[in-house]
């Protein structure tokens, strides 16, 4: 019997999807890793999407239409403000839409009700969902270890840190295979020679904001003498909270709620990981660009804000700004 493929627009309680015997698919990952993500954006615009719509939204729309999905779970509160309109265009073509919301005020009862509704909609049980949480937490712990090896030993690359944490949204549809892959990377990282702790050490940077739509961001960063040792939102996808309570887990997950919870998490990691500065990625036409004002007011480290629109390599202007930022931080007075 073929398992149902359930796409989703951003991280959701994936335990429920696995408990229902379905295959969860993070549509963002399918879009950005496709052979030609730019064509997916173009297809949405040909269908009538405005130029000013978010590139991720347009990419997800086309990914669903060109893929094979039995339903799409749409996070209509706690993610992109354009998601509701996007899923309405999909529903008009016959795609089954399952709405899910993260309550803005972090209300535990409201979140529990949302999870229970998802459980009912997918035809599973709370007990089966909790069993899957236990299974997935074993995988998550290994990803936490990978993250730790990134900033303590420097033996995990910027891209690997991004990739394995961002994949915790759906575990690539196969948690067992994903776990084996992470274990292999962790073994290699643990056995590798630690990064030089002397003057040749790369500039330690944090990346905050949604994952980049640029296709070469992490490779470029390392080519100019820096390293991303903290990926804020990607780390949140790994649910780095040691709790057995499913509702608490998704209440502590910072991304869907107000900016202040994210800021406290960022400040903690800046200090713990001894970061020299932060790169704040913002998506063109996204409401989260406005939050850059609050981030700069509340976080006392150098911050460079960059903006991306469509999937493509870094443009010359952004490369120059990144180079200048790293060069500034490399001066002795700015080394942390």
Coordinates of C-alpha atoms in Angstrom, one line a residue:
X1 CA 0.0 0.0 0.0
X2 CA 1.4 3.4 -1.0
X3 CA 1.8 5.8 1.9
X4 CA 0.2 9.2 1.5
X5 CA 2.5 12.1 0.8
X6 CA 1.7 15.1 2.9
X7 CA 3.4 18.4 1.9
X8 CA 3.7 21.3 4.4
X9 CA 4.6 24.9 4.1
X10 CA 6.8 25.2 7.2
X11 CA 7.7 23.2 10.2
X12 CA 4.7 21.6 11.8
X13 CA 4.3 18.8 14.5
X14 CA 5.7 16.3 12.1
X15 CA 5.2 13.5 14.7
X16 CA 1.5 13.5 13.8
X17 CA 2.2 12.9 10.1
X18 CA 4.5 10.0 10.8
X19 CA 2.0 8.6 13.3
X20 CA -0.6 8.6 10.6
X21 CA 1.6 6.4 8.4
X22 CA 2.2 9.2 5.9
X23 CA 5.3 10.6 4.4
X24 CA 5.9 14.3 5.4
X25 CA 7.5 16.5 2.8
X26 CA 8.8 20.0 3.5
X27 CA 7.9 21.8 0.4
X28 CA 10.5 24.5 0.9
X29 CA 13.3 21.9 0.7
X30 CA 11.9 20.3 -2.4
X31 CA 11.6 23.8 -4.1
X32 CA 15.1 25.1 -3.2
X33 CA 16.9 21.8 -4.0
X34 CA 15.1 21.2 -7.3
X35 CA 17.2 21.2 -10.5
X36 CA 15.8 24.6 -11.6
X37 CA 14.1 26.4 -8.7
X38 CA 14.0 29.6 -10.7
X39 CA 11.7 28.0 -13.2
X40 CA 9.2 27.2 -10.4
X41 CA 9.1 30.9 -9.5
X42 CA 8.6 31.8 -13.1
X43 CA 5.8 29.3 -13.5
X44 CA 3.9 30.9 -10.6
X45 CA 4.3 34.4 -12.2
X46 CA 3.0 33.0 -15.5
X47 CA 0.0 31.7 -13.6
X48 CA -0.7 35.2 -12.3
X49 CA 1.3 35.6 -9.1
X50 CA 2.4 39.2 -8.8
X51 CA 6.1 40.1 -9.0
X52 CA 5.8 41.4 -5.4
X53 CA 4.9 38.0 -3.9
X54 CA 7.5 36.2 -1.9
X55 CA 9.9 34.0 -3.9
X56 CA 9.4 31.1 -1.4
X57 CA 5.6 31.3 -1.7
X58 CA 5.8 31.2 -5.5
X59 CA 8.2 28.3 -5.4
X60 CA 6.0 26.3 -3.0
X61 CA 2.9 26.9 -5.2
X62 CA 4.6 25.5 -8.3
X63 CA 6.3 22.7 -6.3
X64 CA 2.8 21.4 -5.2
X65 CA 1.3 21.6 -8.7
X66 CA 4.3 19.8 -10.3
X67 CA 4.6 17.2 -7.5
X68 CA 2.5 14.3 -6.2
X69 CA 1.0 15.2 -2.9
X70 CA -2.2 13.9 -1.3
X71 CA -2.7 17.0 0.8
X72 CA -0.9 20.1 2.0
X73 CA -0.7 21.2 5.6
X74 CA -0.6 25.0 5.5
X75 CA 0.6 27.0 8.5
X76 CA -1.8 30.0 8.2
X77 CA -0.7 31.6 11.5
X78 CA 2.9 31.7 12.7
X79 CA 4.7 31.8 9.3
X80 CA 4.4 33.8 6.1
X81 CA 1.6 36.3 5.9
X82 CA 1.1 35.3 2.2
X83 CA 0.5 31.6 2.9
X84 CA -3.3 31.9 3.2
X85 CA -3.7 33.4 -0.2
X86 CA -1.2 30.9 -1.7
X87 CA -3.1 27.9 -0.4
X88 CA -6.3 29.4 -1.7
X89 CA -4.9 29.4 -5.2
X90 CA -3.9 25.7 -4.7
X91 CA -7.4 24.8 -3.3
X92 CA -8.9 26.3 -6.4
X93 CA -7.1 23.7 -8.4
X94 CA -8.4 20.8 -6.2
X95 CA -5.5 20.4 -3.8
X96 CA -6.6 19.3 -0.3
X97 CA -5.5 21.9 2.2
X98 CA -5.2 21.1 6.0
X99 CA -4.8 24.4 8.0
X100 CA -2.6 24.6 11.1
X101 CA -2.0 27.6 13.3
X102 CA 0.6 28.5 16.0
X103 CA -1.3 30.8 18.4
X104 CA 0.5 34.1 18.6
X105 CA 0.3 34.4 22.3
X106 CA 1.8 31.0 22.9
X107 CA -1.4 29.7 24.5
X108 CA -0.8 26.0 25.4
X109 CA -4.5 25.1 25.3
X110 CA -4.9 26.6 21.8
X111 CA -1.8 24.8 20.5
X112 CA -2.9 21.5 22.0
X113 CA -6.3 22.0 20.2
X114 CA -4.5 22.6 16.9
X115 CA -2.4 19.4 17.3
X116 CA -5.5 17.4 18.3
X117 CA -7.3 18.7 15.2
X118 CA -4.4 17.6 13.0
X119 CA -4.4 14.2 14.7
X120 CA -8.1 13.8 13.9
X121 CA -7.7 15.1 10.3
X122 CA -5.0 12.6 9.6
X123 CA -6.6 9.7 11.3
X124 CA -4.2 8.8 14.0
X125 CA -4.0 9.0 17.8
X126 CA -2.3 11.1 20.5
X127 CA -0.6 7.9 21.8
X128 CA 0.9 7.1 18.4
X129 CA 2.0 10.6 18.0
X130 CA 3.9 10.6 21.4
X131 CA 5.6 7.3 20.4
X132 CA 6.8 9.0 17.2
X133 CA 8.1 11.9 19.2
X134 CA 10.3 9.5 21.2
X135 CA 11.7 8.1 17.9
X136 CA 12.3 11.4 16.3
X137 CA 13.9 12.8 19.5
X138 CA 16.6 10.2 19.1
X139 CA 17.4 11.6 15.7
X140 CA 17.3 15.2 16.9
X141 CA 19.8 14.5 19.7
X142 CA 22.3 13.4 17.1
X143 CA 21.7 16.7 15.1
X144 CA 22.2 18.6 18.4
X145 CA 25.5 16.8 18.6
X146 CA 26.4 17.8 15.0
X147 CA 25.6 21.5 15.9
X148 CA 27.8 21.3 19.0
X149 CA 30.7 19.9 16.9
X150 CA 30.3 22.9 14.6
X151 CA 31.0 25.5 17.2
X152 CA 33.2 23.6 19.6
X153 CA 35.6 21.8 17.2
X154 CA 35.0 23.5 13.9
X155 CA 34.8 20.1 12.1
X156 CA 31.4 20.5 10.6
X157 CA 31.1 23.0 7.7
X158 CA 28.7 25.9 7.6
X159 CA 26.6 24.2 5.0
X160 CA 26.5 20.9 6.8
X161 CA 25.3 22.7 9.9
X162 CA 22.5 24.4 7.9
X163 CA 21.6 21.3 5.9
X164 CA 21.2 18.7 8.7
X165 CA 19.3 21.1 10.9
X166 CA 16.9 22.3 8.2
X167 CA 16.2 18.7 7.3
X168 CA 14.8 18.1 10.7
X169 CA 11.5 19.6 9.5
X170 CA 10.7 16.3 7.7
X171 CA 13.8 14.1 8.3
X172 CA 13.9 13.6 4.5
X173 CA 10.9 11.4 4.7
X174 CA 12.9 8.6 6.2
X175 CA 14.1 9.1 9.8
X176 CA 16.1 5.9 10.0
X177 CA 18.1 6.7 6.9
X178 CA 18.6 10.3 8.0
X179 CA 19.9 9.2 11.4
X180 CA 22.5 6.9 9.7
X181 CA 23.6 9.8 7.6
X182 CA 23.9 12.1 10.6
X183 CA 25.8 9.5 12.6
X184 CA 28.3 9.1 9.8
X185 CA 28.9 12.9 9.7
X186 CA 29.2 13.0 13.5
X187 CA 31.8 10.2 13.5
X188 CA 33.9 12.0 10.9
X189 CA 33.6 15.3 12.7
X190 CA 34.6 13.8 16.0
X191 CA 37.6 12.1 14.5
X192 CA 38.8 15.1 12.5
X193 CA 41.5 17.5 13.6
X194 CA 39.9 20.4 15.5
X195 CA 40.0 23.8 13.9
X196 CA 43.1 25.9 14.5
X197 CA 42.4 27.9 17.7
X198 CA 45.2 30.4 16.8
X199 CA 45.3 33.3 14.5
X200 CA 44.1 31.3 11.5
X201 CA 40.7 30.6 12.9
X202 CA 37.8 31.8 10.7
X203 CA 35.6 34.7 11.8
X204 CA 32.8 33.1 13.8
X205 CA 29.4 34.3 12.6
X206 CA 25.8 33.6 13.3
X207 CA 23.1 33.5 10.7
X208 CA 19.6 34.6 11.7
X209 CA 16.4 34.7 9.8
X210 CA 14.8 32.2 7.5
X211 CA 17.1 29.9 5.5
X212 CA 18.7 31.7 2.5
X213 CA 17.2 31.6 -1.0
X214 CA 20.8 32.2 -2.3
X215 CA 22.2 28.9 -3.7
X216 CA 25.8 29.5 -2.8
X217 CA 25.7 31.4 0.5
X218 CA 27.5 29.0 2.8
X219 CA 30.3 28.2 0.3
X220 CA 30.9 31.8 -0.3
X221 CA 31.1 32.7 3.4
X222 CA 33.8 30.1 4.0
X223 CA 35.7 31.3 0.9
X224 CA 36.2 34.7 2.5
X225 CA 37.6 33.5 5.8
X226 CA 34.4 33.3 7.9
X227 CA 32.3 30.4 9.2
X228 CA 28.7 30.2 10.2
X229 CA 28.6 28.4 13.6
X230 CA 25.1 29.3 14.5
X231 CA 22.1 29.0 12.2
X232 CA 19.2 30.4 14.2
X233 CA 16.0 29.2 12.5
X234 CA 17.5 26.0 11.2
X235 CA 18.5 25.1 14.7
X236 CA 15.0 25.6 15.9
X237 CA 13.8 23.1 13.3
X238 CA 15.8 20.5 15.3
X239 CA 13.7 21.3 18.4
X240 CA 16.7 21.8 20.7
X241 CA 14.7 21.4 23.9
X242 CA 15.0 18.4 26.2
X243 CA 11.3 17.9 27.0
X244 CA 9.0 14.9 26.8
X245 CA 5.9 17.1 26.4
X246 CA 4.9 17.6 22.7
X247 CA 2.9 20.7 23.3
X248 CA 5.8 22.3 25.3
X249 CA 8.2 21.4 22.5
X250 CA 6.2 23.4 20.0
X251 CA 5.6 26.2 22.5
X252 CA 9.4 26.6 23.0
X253 CA 10.0 26.5 19.2
X254 CA 10.7 30.2 18.7
X255 CA 10.1 30.8 15.0
X256 CA 6.2 31.0 14.8
X257 CA 5.8 33.4 17.7
X258 CA 6.9 37.0 18.5
X259 CA 10.4 38.3 17.8
X260 CA 11.3 38.7 21.5
X261 CA 11.6 34.9 22.1
X262 CA 13.8 34.7 19.1
X263 CA 16.0 37.5 20.4
X264 CA 16.5 35.9 23.7
X265 CA 17.6 32.7 22.0
X266 CA 19.9 34.6 19.7
X267 CA 21.5 36.5 22.6
X268 CA 22.1 33.3 24.5
X269 CA 23.8 31.6 21.5
X270 CA 25.9 34.7 20.6
X271 CA 27.5 34.5 24.1
X272 CA 27.8 30.8 24.3
X273 CA 29.4 30.4 20.8
X274 CA 31.5 33.6 21.1
X275 CA 30.2 35.1 17.8
X276 CA 31.9 38.0 16.3
X277 CA 28.8 39.2 14.4
X278 CA 25.5 38.2 12.9
X279 CA 24.2 38.1 9.3
X280 CA 20.5 38.7 9.2
X281 CA 18.9 37.4 6.1
X282 CA 15.6 38.9 5.0
X283 CA 13.4 37.8 2.2
X284 CA 12.2 40.5 -0.3
X285 CA 8.5 41.4 0.3
X286 CA 8.5 39.6 3.7
X287 CA 6.9 41.3 6.7
X288 CA 9.9 40.0 8.8
X289 CA 12.1 42.7 7.2
X290 CA 10.4 45.1 9.7
X291 CA 11.7 43.0 12.6
X292 CA 15.3 44.0 11.7
X293 CA 14.7 47.2 13.6
X294 CA 13.9 45.4 16.8
X295 CA 16.8 42.9 16.4
X296 CA 19.3 45.8 16.0
X297 CA 17.9 47.6 19.0
X298 CA 18.1 44.5 21.3
X299 CA 21.2 42.6 20.2
X300 CA 24.6 44.3 20.9
X301 CA 26.9 42.7 18.3
X302 CA 27.7 43.8 14.7
X303 CA 24.9 42.9 12.4
X304 CA 24.9 42.8 8.6
X305 CA 21.4 42.6 7.0
X306 CA 21.2 41.1 3.5
X307 CA 18.2 40.6 1.3
X308 CA 17.3 37.9 -1.2
X309 CA 14.5 37.6 -3.7
X310 CA 14.7 34.6 -6.1
X311 CA 16.8 31.4 -6.0
X312 CA 20.2 32.3 -7.6
X313 CA 23.9 32.8 -6.6
X314 CA 24.9 35.7 -4.5
X315 CA 25.0 39.0 -6.5
X316 CA 28.1 41.1 -6.7
X317 CA 26.8 43.8 -4.4
X318 CA 25.9 41.3 -1.6
X319 CA 29.3 39.6 -2.0
X320 CA 31.1 42.9 -1.6
X321 CA 29.0 43.7 1.5
X322 CA 29.8 40.3 3.1
X323 CA 33.5 40.7 2.3
X324 CA 33.6 44.1 3.9
X325 CA 31.7 42.9 7.0
X326 CA 34.2 40.0 7.5
X327 CA 37.1 42.3 6.9
X328 CA 35.9 44.7 9.5
X329 CA 35.4 41.9 12.0
X330 CA 38.8 40.5 11.3
X331 CA 40.5 43.7 12.7
X332 CA 42.0 43.0 16.2
X333 CA 39.8 45.5 17.9
X334 CA 36.7 43.6 16.7
X335 CA 37.8 40.1 17.5
X336 CA 35.8 38.6 20.3

